[in-house]
PDB file of C-alpha atoms in Angstrom:
ATOM      1  CA  THR Q 264       0.000   0.000   0.000  1.00 37.00           C
ATOM      2  CA  PHE Q 265       1.088   3.597  -0.627  1.00 38.00           C
ATOM      3  CA  LEU Q 266       0.117   4.759   2.859  1.00 42.00           C
ATOM      4  CA  PRO Q 267       2.882   6.742   4.587  1.00 41.00           C
ATOM      5  CA  THR Q 268       2.726   4.820   7.846  1.00 44.00           C
ATOM      6  CA  GLY Q 269       1.928   1.292   8.819  1.00 48.00           C
ATOM      7  CA  ALA Q 270       0.442   0.165  12.081  1.00 47.00           C
ATOM      8  CA  VAL Q 271       1.736   2.204  14.994  1.00 50.00           C
ATOM      9  CA  ASN Q 272       4.518   0.787  17.150  1.00 53.00           C
ATOM     10  CA  VAL Q 273       3.196   1.381  20.666  1.00 50.00           C
ATOM     11  CA  ASP Q 274       6.562   1.188  22.405  1.00 53.00           C
ATOM     12  CA  LYS Q 275       8.153   3.634  19.956  1.00 52.00           C
ATOM     13  CA  SER Q 276       5.178   6.009  20.091  1.00 50.00           C
ATOM     14  CA  LEU Q 277       5.368   6.355  23.855  1.00 48.00           C
ATOM     15  CA  ALA Q 278       9.166   6.443  23.830  1.00 52.00           C
ATOM     16  CA  ILE Q 279       9.017   9.657  21.792  1.00 45.00           C
ATOM     17  CA  ARG Q 280       7.375  11.434  24.686  1.00 47.00           C
ATOM     18  CA  GLY Q 281       9.642   9.894  27.323  1.00 51.00           C
ATOM     19  CA  GLY Q 282       7.969   6.523  27.774  1.00 51.00           C
ATOM     20  CA  ALA Q 283       5.256   5.469  30.165  1.00 50.00           C
ATOM     21  CA  GLY Q 284       7.330   5.701  33.325  1.00 57.00           C
ATOM     22  CA  PRO Q 285       6.876   2.696  35.611  1.00 63.00           C
ATOM     23  CA  LEU Q 286       3.715   1.607  33.773  1.00 66.00           C
ATOM     24  CA  ASP Q 287       3.525  -1.132  31.167  1.00 71.00           C
ATOM     25  CA  VAL Q 288       3.619   0.548  27.753  1.00 70.00           C
ATOM     26  CA  ASN Q 289       0.930  -1.528  26.039  1.00 73.00           C
ATOM     27  CA  LEU Q 290      -1.349  -1.467  29.068  1.00 78.00           C
ATOM     28  CA  THR Q 291      -1.023   2.323  29.280  1.00 79.00           C
ATOM     29  CA  ALA Q 292      -1.917   2.724  25.598  1.00 77.00           C
ATOM     30  CA  LYS Q 293      -4.903   0.400  25.927  1.00 81.00           C
ATOM     31  CA  ALA Q 294      -6.146   2.176  29.064  1.00 84.00           C
ATOM     32  CA  ALA Q 295      -5.800   5.621  27.485  1.00 83.00           C
ATOM     33  CA  THR Q 296      -7.644   4.522  24.351  1.00 86.00           C
ATOM     34  CA  GLY Q 297     -10.387   2.942  26.432  1.00 88.00           C
ATOM     35  CA  LEU Q 298     -10.828   5.976  28.673  1.00 88.00           C
ATOM     36  CA  PHE Q 299     -10.944   8.287  25.669  1.00 83.00           C
ATOM     37  CA  GLY Q 300     -13.583   6.074  24.085  1.00 90.00           C
ATOM     38  CA  LEU Q 301     -15.676   5.895  27.250  1.00 92.00           C
ATOM     39  CA  GLN Q 302     -15.561   9.673  27.660  1.00 90.00           C
ATOM     40  CA  GLY Q 303     -16.614  10.079  24.039  1.00 90.00           C
ATOM     41  CA  ILE Q 304     -19.540   7.661  24.430  1.00 93.00           C
ATOM     42  CA  PHE Q 305     -20.699   9.353  27.640  1.00 92.00           C
ATOM     43  CA  ASN Q 306     -20.429  12.817  26.112  1.00 89.00           C
ATOM     44  CA  TYR Q 307     -22.199  11.712  22.922  1.00 89.00           C
ATOM     45  CA  LEU Q 308     -25.047   9.692  24.426  1.00 90.00           C
ATOM     46  CA  ALA Q 309     -25.670  11.725  27.599  1.00 90.00           C
ATOM     47  CA  PRO Q 310     -24.461  15.302  27.008  1.00 89.00           C
ATOM     48  CA  GLU Q 311     -26.614  16.765  29.794  1.00 89.00           C
ATOM     49  CA  LYS Q 312     -25.222  14.330  32.365  1.00 91.00           C
ATOM     50  CA  ASN Q 313     -21.730  14.920  31.038  1.00 88.00           C
ATOM     51  CA  HIS Q 314     -22.284  18.660  31.557  1.00 89.00           C
ATOM     52  CA  ASP Q 315     -23.469  18.097  35.121  1.00 88.00           C
ATOM     53  CA  ALA Q 316     -20.582  15.751  35.881  1.00 89.00           C
ATOM     54  CA  TYR Q 317     -18.137  18.633  35.380  1.00 85.00           C
ATOM     55  CA  GLY Q 318     -20.002  20.681  37.991  1.00 84.00           C
ATOM     56  CA  PHE Q 319     -20.920  23.632  35.802  1.00 85.00           C
ATOM     57  CA  LYS Q 320     -23.349  26.027  37.484  1.00 81.00           C
ATOM     58  CA  ASP Q 321     -25.121  27.049  34.283  1.00 85.00           C
ATOM     59  CA  SER Q 322     -27.506  24.785  32.400  1.00 87.00           C
ATOM     60  CA  ALA Q 323     -26.760  23.501  28.911  1.00 89.00           C
ATOM     61  CA  ASP Q 324     -29.188  24.797  26.280  1.00 93.00           C
ATOM     62  CA  GLY Q 325     -29.939  23.161  22.939  1.00 91.00           C
ATOM     63  CA  LEU Q 326     -27.027  24.743  21.094  1.00 93.00           C
ATOM     64  CA  ALA Q 327     -24.621  23.761  23.865  1.00 93.00           C
ATOM     65  CA  ILE Q 328     -25.903  20.176  23.717  1.00 93.00           C
ATOM     66  CA  MET Q 329     -25.426  20.087  19.945  1.00 93.00           C
ATOM     67  CA  MET Q 330     -21.838  21.299  20.270  1.00 93.00           C
ATOM     68  CA  SER Q 331     -21.188  18.921  23.163  1.00 93.00           C
ATOM     69  CA  THR Q 332     -22.286  15.874  21.161  1.00 94.00           C
ATOM     70  CA  GLY Q 333     -19.912  17.082  18.450  1.00 93.00           C
ATOM     71  CA  VAL Q 334     -17.106  16.990  21.003  1.00 93.00           C
ATOM     72  CA  GLY Q 335     -18.139  13.478  22.009  1.00 93.00           C
ATOM     73  CA  SER Q 336     -18.077  12.267  18.417  1.00 94.00           C
ATOM     74  CA  THR Q 337     -14.586  13.777  18.000  1.00 94.00           C
ATOM     75  CA  PHE Q 338     -13.365  11.888  21.076  1.00 93.00           C
ATOM     76  CA  LEU Q 339     -14.821   8.710  19.552  1.00 94.00           C
ATOM     77  CA  THR Q 340     -13.059   9.460  16.264  1.00 94.00           C
ATOM     78  CA  PHE Q 341      -9.727   9.596  18.089  1.00 92.00           C
ATOM     79  CA  ALA Q 342     -10.495   6.466  20.139  1.00 93.00           C
ATOM     80  CA  VAL Q 343     -11.554   4.360  17.147  1.00 94.00           C
ATOM     81  CA  ALA Q 344      -8.541   5.481  15.113  1.00 92.00           C
ATOM     82  CA  SER Q 345      -6.206   4.681  18.017  1.00 89.00           C
ATOM     83  CA  TYR Q 346      -7.760   1.276  18.610  1.00 90.00           C
ATOM     84  CA  PHE Q 347      -7.464   0.069  15.021  1.00 92.00           C
ATOM     85  CA  SER Q 348      -3.999   1.537  14.519  1.00 87.00           C
ATOM     86  CA  LEU Q 349      -2.468   0.477  17.836  1.00 84.00           C
ATOM     87  CA  PHE Q 350      -4.086  -2.890  18.364  1.00 85.00           C
ATOM     88  CA  GLN Q 351      -5.430  -4.169  15.034  1.00 89.00           C
ATOM     89  CA  ASP Q 352      -2.338  -3.505  12.882  1.00 87.00           C
ATOM     90  CA  MET Q 353      -4.276  -1.176  10.601  1.00 93.00           C
ATOM     91  CA  PRO Q 354      -2.311   1.501   8.700  1.00 93.00           C
ATOM     92  CA  ALA Q 355      -2.637   4.792  10.591  1.00 92.00           C
ATOM     93  CA  LEU Q 356      -4.373   6.763   7.841  1.00 95.00           C
ATOM     94  CA  LYS Q 357      -6.827   3.939   7.180  1.00 96.00           C
ATOM     95  CA  ALA Q 358      -7.560   3.847  10.919  1.00 95.00           C
ATOM     96  CA  CYS Q 359      -8.402   7.564  10.743  1.00 96.00           C
ATOM     97  CA  GLY Q 360     -10.996   6.661   8.130  1.00 97.00           C
ATOM     98  CA  ALA Q 361     -12.566   4.180  10.532  1.00 97.00           C
ATOM     99  CA  GLY Q 362     -12.622   6.859  13.206  1.00 96.00           C
ATOM    100  CA  LEU Q 363     -14.268   9.383  10.900  1.00 97.00           C
ATOM    101  CA  VAL Q 364     -17.318   7.136  10.687  1.00 96.00           C
ATOM    102  CA  ALA Q 365     -18.253   8.477  14.132  1.00 93.00           C
ATOM    103  CA  TRP Q 366     -18.174  12.041  12.789  1.00 93.00           C
ATOM    104  CA  CYS Q 367     -20.271  11.045   9.775  1.00 96.00           C
ATOM    105  CA  VAL Q 368     -22.877   9.469  12.049  1.00 95.00           C
ATOM    106  CA  GLU Q 369     -23.061  12.667  14.107  1.00 93.00           C
ATOM    107  CA  ASN Q 370     -23.459  14.791  10.952  1.00 93.00           C
ATOM    108  CA  LEU Q 371     -26.250  12.510   9.734  1.00 95.00           C
ATOM    109  CA  ARG Q 372     -27.981  12.571  13.118  1.00 93.00           C
ATOM    110  CA  CYS Q 373     -27.983  16.377  13.115  1.00 93.00           C
ATOM    111  CA  ILE Q 374     -29.364  16.477   9.573  1.00 94.00           C
ATOM    112  CA  LEU Q 375     -32.148  13.966  10.241  1.00 95.00           C
ATOM    113  CA  ASN Q 376     -33.167  15.725  13.455  1.00 93.00           C
ATOM    114  CA  ASP Q 377     -32.755  19.232  12.009  1.00 93.00           C
ATOM    115  CA  SER Q 378     -30.620  19.999  15.063  1.00 91.00           C
ATOM    116  CA  ALA Q 379     -28.842  23.030  13.610  1.00 90.00           C
ATOM    117  CA  SER Q 380     -31.969  24.881  12.523  1.00 90.00           C
ATOM    118  CA  LYS Q 381     -33.732  24.099  15.784  1.00 92.00           C
ATOM    119  CA  ASN Q 382     -30.865  25.725  17.648  1.00 91.00           C
ATOM    120  CA  GLY Q 383     -30.647  28.857  15.529  1.00 89.00           C
ATOM    121  CA  VAL Q 384     -27.793  28.072  13.134  1.00 89.00           C
ATOM    122  CA  ALA Q 385     -27.772  27.194   9.445  1.00 86.00           C
ATOM    123  CA  GLY Q 386     -28.378  23.530   8.670  1.00 84.00           C
ATOM    124  CA  GLY Q 387     -26.466  23.558   5.407  1.00 87.00           C
ATOM    125  CA  GLY Q 388     -23.173  23.286   7.231  1.00 86.00           C
ATOM    126  CA  GLN Q 389     -24.032  19.788   8.446  1.00 89.00           C
ATOM    127  CA  VAL Q 390     -24.741  18.673   4.877  1.00 93.00           C
ATOM    128  CA  LEU Q 391     -21.397  20.069   3.732  1.00 93.00           C
ATOM    129  CA  ASN Q 392     -19.609  18.455   6.674  1.00 93.00           C
ATOM    130  CA  LEU Q 393     -21.210  15.077   5.952  1.00 95.00           C
ATOM    131  CA  ALA Q 394     -20.122  15.227   2.315  1.00 96.00           C
ATOM    132  CA  ILE Q 395     -16.527  16.195   3.152  1.00 96.00           C
ATOM    133  CA  ASN Q 396     -16.154  13.786   6.077  1.00 96.00           C
ATOM    134  CA  SER Q 397     -17.675  10.889   4.105  1.00 97.00           C
ATOM    135  CA  PHE Q 398     -15.341  11.488   1.179  1.00 98.00           C
ATOM    136  CA  ALA Q 399     -12.300  11.583   3.467  1.00 97.00           C
ATOM    137  CA  ALA Q 400     -13.419   8.441   5.303  1.00 97.00           C
ATOM    138  CA  PHE Q 401     -13.910   6.618   1.997  1.00 98.00           C
ATOM    139  CA  ALA Q 402     -10.504   7.696   0.679  1.00 98.00           C
ATOM    140  CA  PHE Q 403      -8.733   6.542   3.846  1.00 97.00           C
ATOM    141  CA  LEU Q 404     -10.625   3.269   4.294  1.00 97.00           C
ATOM    142  CA  SER Q 405     -10.295   2.248   0.648  1.00 97.00           C
ATOM    143  CA  GLU Q 406      -6.584   3.128   0.664  1.00 96.00           C
ATOM    144  CA  ALA Q 407      -7.155   5.041  -2.556  1.00 96.00           C
ATOM    145  CA  SER Q 408      -4.162   6.312  -4.517  1.00 95.00           C
ATOM    146  CA  TYR Q 409      -5.155   9.875  -3.621  1.00 96.00           C
ATOM    147  CA  ALA Q 410      -5.716   9.217   0.103  1.00 96.00           C
ATOM    148  CA  GLU Q 411      -2.466  10.858   1.180  1.00 96.00           C
ATOM    149  CA  THR Q 412      -3.365  14.058  -0.684  1.00 97.00           C
ATOM    150  CA  VAL Q 413      -6.863  13.980   0.778  1.00 97.00           C
ATOM    151  CA  GLY Q 414      -5.355  13.604   4.254  1.00 97.00           C
ATOM    152  CA  LYS Q 415      -3.177  16.673   3.812  1.00 97.00           C
ATOM    153  CA  VAL Q 416      -6.003  18.824   2.444  1.00 97.00           C
ATOM    154  CA  PHE Q 417      -8.600  17.496   4.875  1.00 97.00           C
ATOM    155  CA  GLY Q 418      -6.304  18.007   7.854  1.00 97.00           C
ATOM    156  CA  ALA Q 419      -5.536  21.581   6.812  1.00 96.00           C
ATOM    157  CA  TRP Q 420      -9.228  22.267   6.252  1.00 95.00           C
ATOM    158  CA  LEU Q 421     -10.091  21.004   9.740  1.00 96.00           C
ATOM    159  CA  ILE Q 422      -7.444  23.205  11.320  1.00 96.00           C
ATOM    160  CA  VAL Q 423      -8.658  26.321   9.505  1.00 94.00           C
ATOM    161  CA  ALA Q 424     -12.371  25.555   9.978  1.00 91.00           C
ATOM    162  CA  CYS Q 425     -12.070  24.770  13.683  1.00 95.00           C
ATOM    163  CA  LEU Q 426      -9.552  27.432  14.648  1.00 95.00           C
ATOM    164  CA  GLN Q 427     -12.202  30.167  14.601  1.00 94.00           C
ATOM    165  CA  ALA Q 428     -14.415  28.097  16.897  1.00 94.00           C
ATOM    166  CA  ARG Q 429     -11.517  27.792  19.353  1.00 95.00           C
ATOM    167  CA  LEU Q 430     -10.267  31.379  19.255  1.00 96.00           C
ATOM    168  CA  ALA Q 431     -13.431  33.359  18.454  1.00 95.00           C
ATOM    169  CA  PRO Q 432     -16.456  31.192  19.313  1.00 94.00           C
ATOM    170  CA  THR Q 433     -18.952  34.067  19.300  1.00 94.00           C
ATOM    171  CA  ALA Q 434     -17.892  35.184  15.830  1.00 93.00           C
ATOM    172  CA  CYS Q 435     -17.910  31.564  14.700  1.00 93.00           C
ATOM    173  CA  LEU Q 436     -21.511  31.022  15.796  1.00 93.00           C
ATOM    174  CA  LYS Q 437     -22.514  34.293  14.136  1.00 91.00           C
ATOM    175  CA  ALA Q 438     -20.902  33.071  10.917  1.00 90.00           C
ATOM    176  CA  TRP Q 439     -22.960  29.905  11.225  1.00 88.00           C
ATOM    177  CA  GLY Q 440     -26.097  32.040  11.237  1.00 87.00           C
ATOM    178  CA  LEU Q 441     -26.868  32.406  14.949  1.00 89.00           C
ATOM    179  CA  ASP Q 442     -29.219  35.340  15.467  1.00 84.00           C
ATOM    180  CA  GLY Q 443     -28.773  36.634  18.993  1.00 85.00           C
ATOM    181  CA  ASP Q 444     -26.365  35.990  21.820  1.00 89.00           C
ATOM    182  CA  ALA Q 445     -25.005  32.538  22.541  1.00 91.00           C
ATOM    183  CA  SER Q 446     -25.209  31.206  26.089  1.00 92.00           C
ATOM    184  CA  GLU Q 447     -22.117  30.757  28.214  1.00 92.00           C
ATOM    185  CA  SER Q 448     -22.410  26.981  27.913  1.00 93.00           C
ATOM    186  CA  ALA Q 449     -22.718  27.166  24.110  1.00 94.00           C
ATOM    187  CA  ILE Q 450     -19.589  29.320  23.948  1.00 95.00           C
ATOM    188  CA  ARG Q 451     -17.736  26.864  26.178  1.00 94.00           C
ATOM    189  CA  TYR Q 452     -18.600  23.822  24.062  1.00 94.00           C
ATOM    190  CA  THR Q 453     -17.922  25.667  20.822  1.00 95.00           C
ATOM    191  CA  LYS Q 454     -14.399  26.362  22.104  1.00 96.00           C
ATOM    192  CA  THR Q 455     -14.000  22.729  23.129  1.00 94.00           C
ATOM    193  CA  PHE Q 456     -15.234  21.500  19.764  1.00 95.00           C
ATOM    194  CA  GLY Q 457     -12.823  23.863  18.032  1.00 95.00           C
ATOM    195  CA  GLN Q 458      -9.914  22.631  20.144  1.00 95.00           C
ATOM    196  CA  SER Q 459     -10.686  18.974  19.469  1.00 94.00           C
ATOM    197  CA  GLY Q 460     -11.206  19.652  15.756  1.00 95.00           C
ATOM    198  CA  VAL Q 461      -7.853  21.427  15.432  1.00 96.00           C
ATOM    199  CA  ALA Q 462      -6.166  18.524  17.235  1.00 94.00           C
ATOM    200  CA  LEU Q 463      -7.799  16.022  14.878  1.00 95.00           C
ATOM    201  CA  GLY Q 464      -6.739  18.081  11.877  1.00 96.00           C
ATOM    202  CA  ILE Q 465      -3.119  18.174  13.054  1.00 95.00           C
ATOM    203  CA  PHE Q 466      -3.230  14.434  13.750  1.00 92.00           C
ATOM    204  CA  ILE Q 467      -4.527  13.485  10.286  1.00 95.00           C
ATOM    205  CA  ALA Q 468      -2.344  15.976   8.410  1.00 95.00           C
ATOM    206  CA  SER Q 469       0.741  14.755  10.268  1.00 93.00           C
ATOM    207  CA  ILE Q 470       0.047  11.146   9.326  1.00 93.00           C
ATOM    208  CA  ALA Q 471      -0.640  12.087   5.694  1.00 94.00           C
ATOM    209  CA  ASN Q 472       2.634  14.003   5.578  1.00 90.00           C
ATOM    210  CA  GLY Q 473       4.556  10.931   6.665  1.00 85.00           C
ATOM    211  CA  THR Q 474       5.110  11.644  10.340  1.00 75.00           C
ATOM    212  CA  GLU Q 475       6.282   8.422  11.954  1.00 65.00           C
ATOM    213  CA  LEU Q 476       4.220   7.615  15.016  1.00 56.00           C
TER     214      LEU Q 476
END
């Protein structure tokens, strides 16, 4: 296959950051992947309870819940990609394609439930996101000859698209069509979604550019 990296070497990956200390390397990687996945599932399936678990004083409105489930699906994307790459010997970029299925499901859920429009933002963005994410997932999973190029472009697009959400969440929501002021909780989860999206973009672009994990 043309893919720039094969399955990830767990020992080498952790050695880059100084190892796992006194902990078993493989056990640490498995535990981290599992915890990330569990957090993603909890955040995705029970966003209100996830909000309460952090002890926030304010309540989470509809827009905050929508952004929070987006964060949960991003956590799941990372967890699925890590699982298949670390423990199923799947090439790293192909594993990212498996992880992106979680994002595609979230996009589809929002479209079918008209979540964006119900919460005051334009629904067309979810359609665009589903198309882009599905194409990237297909390219990675099929190990297409153009997958590496798609990874570079897709990663850069994620970084640019999500950076505004992280640095200027109010302006970002306005650009999405929000009429009125966003709640404190919506701003918080928009920032979190932006942060996780930028991280995912860097992760995928790095793999596509041949970074050895």
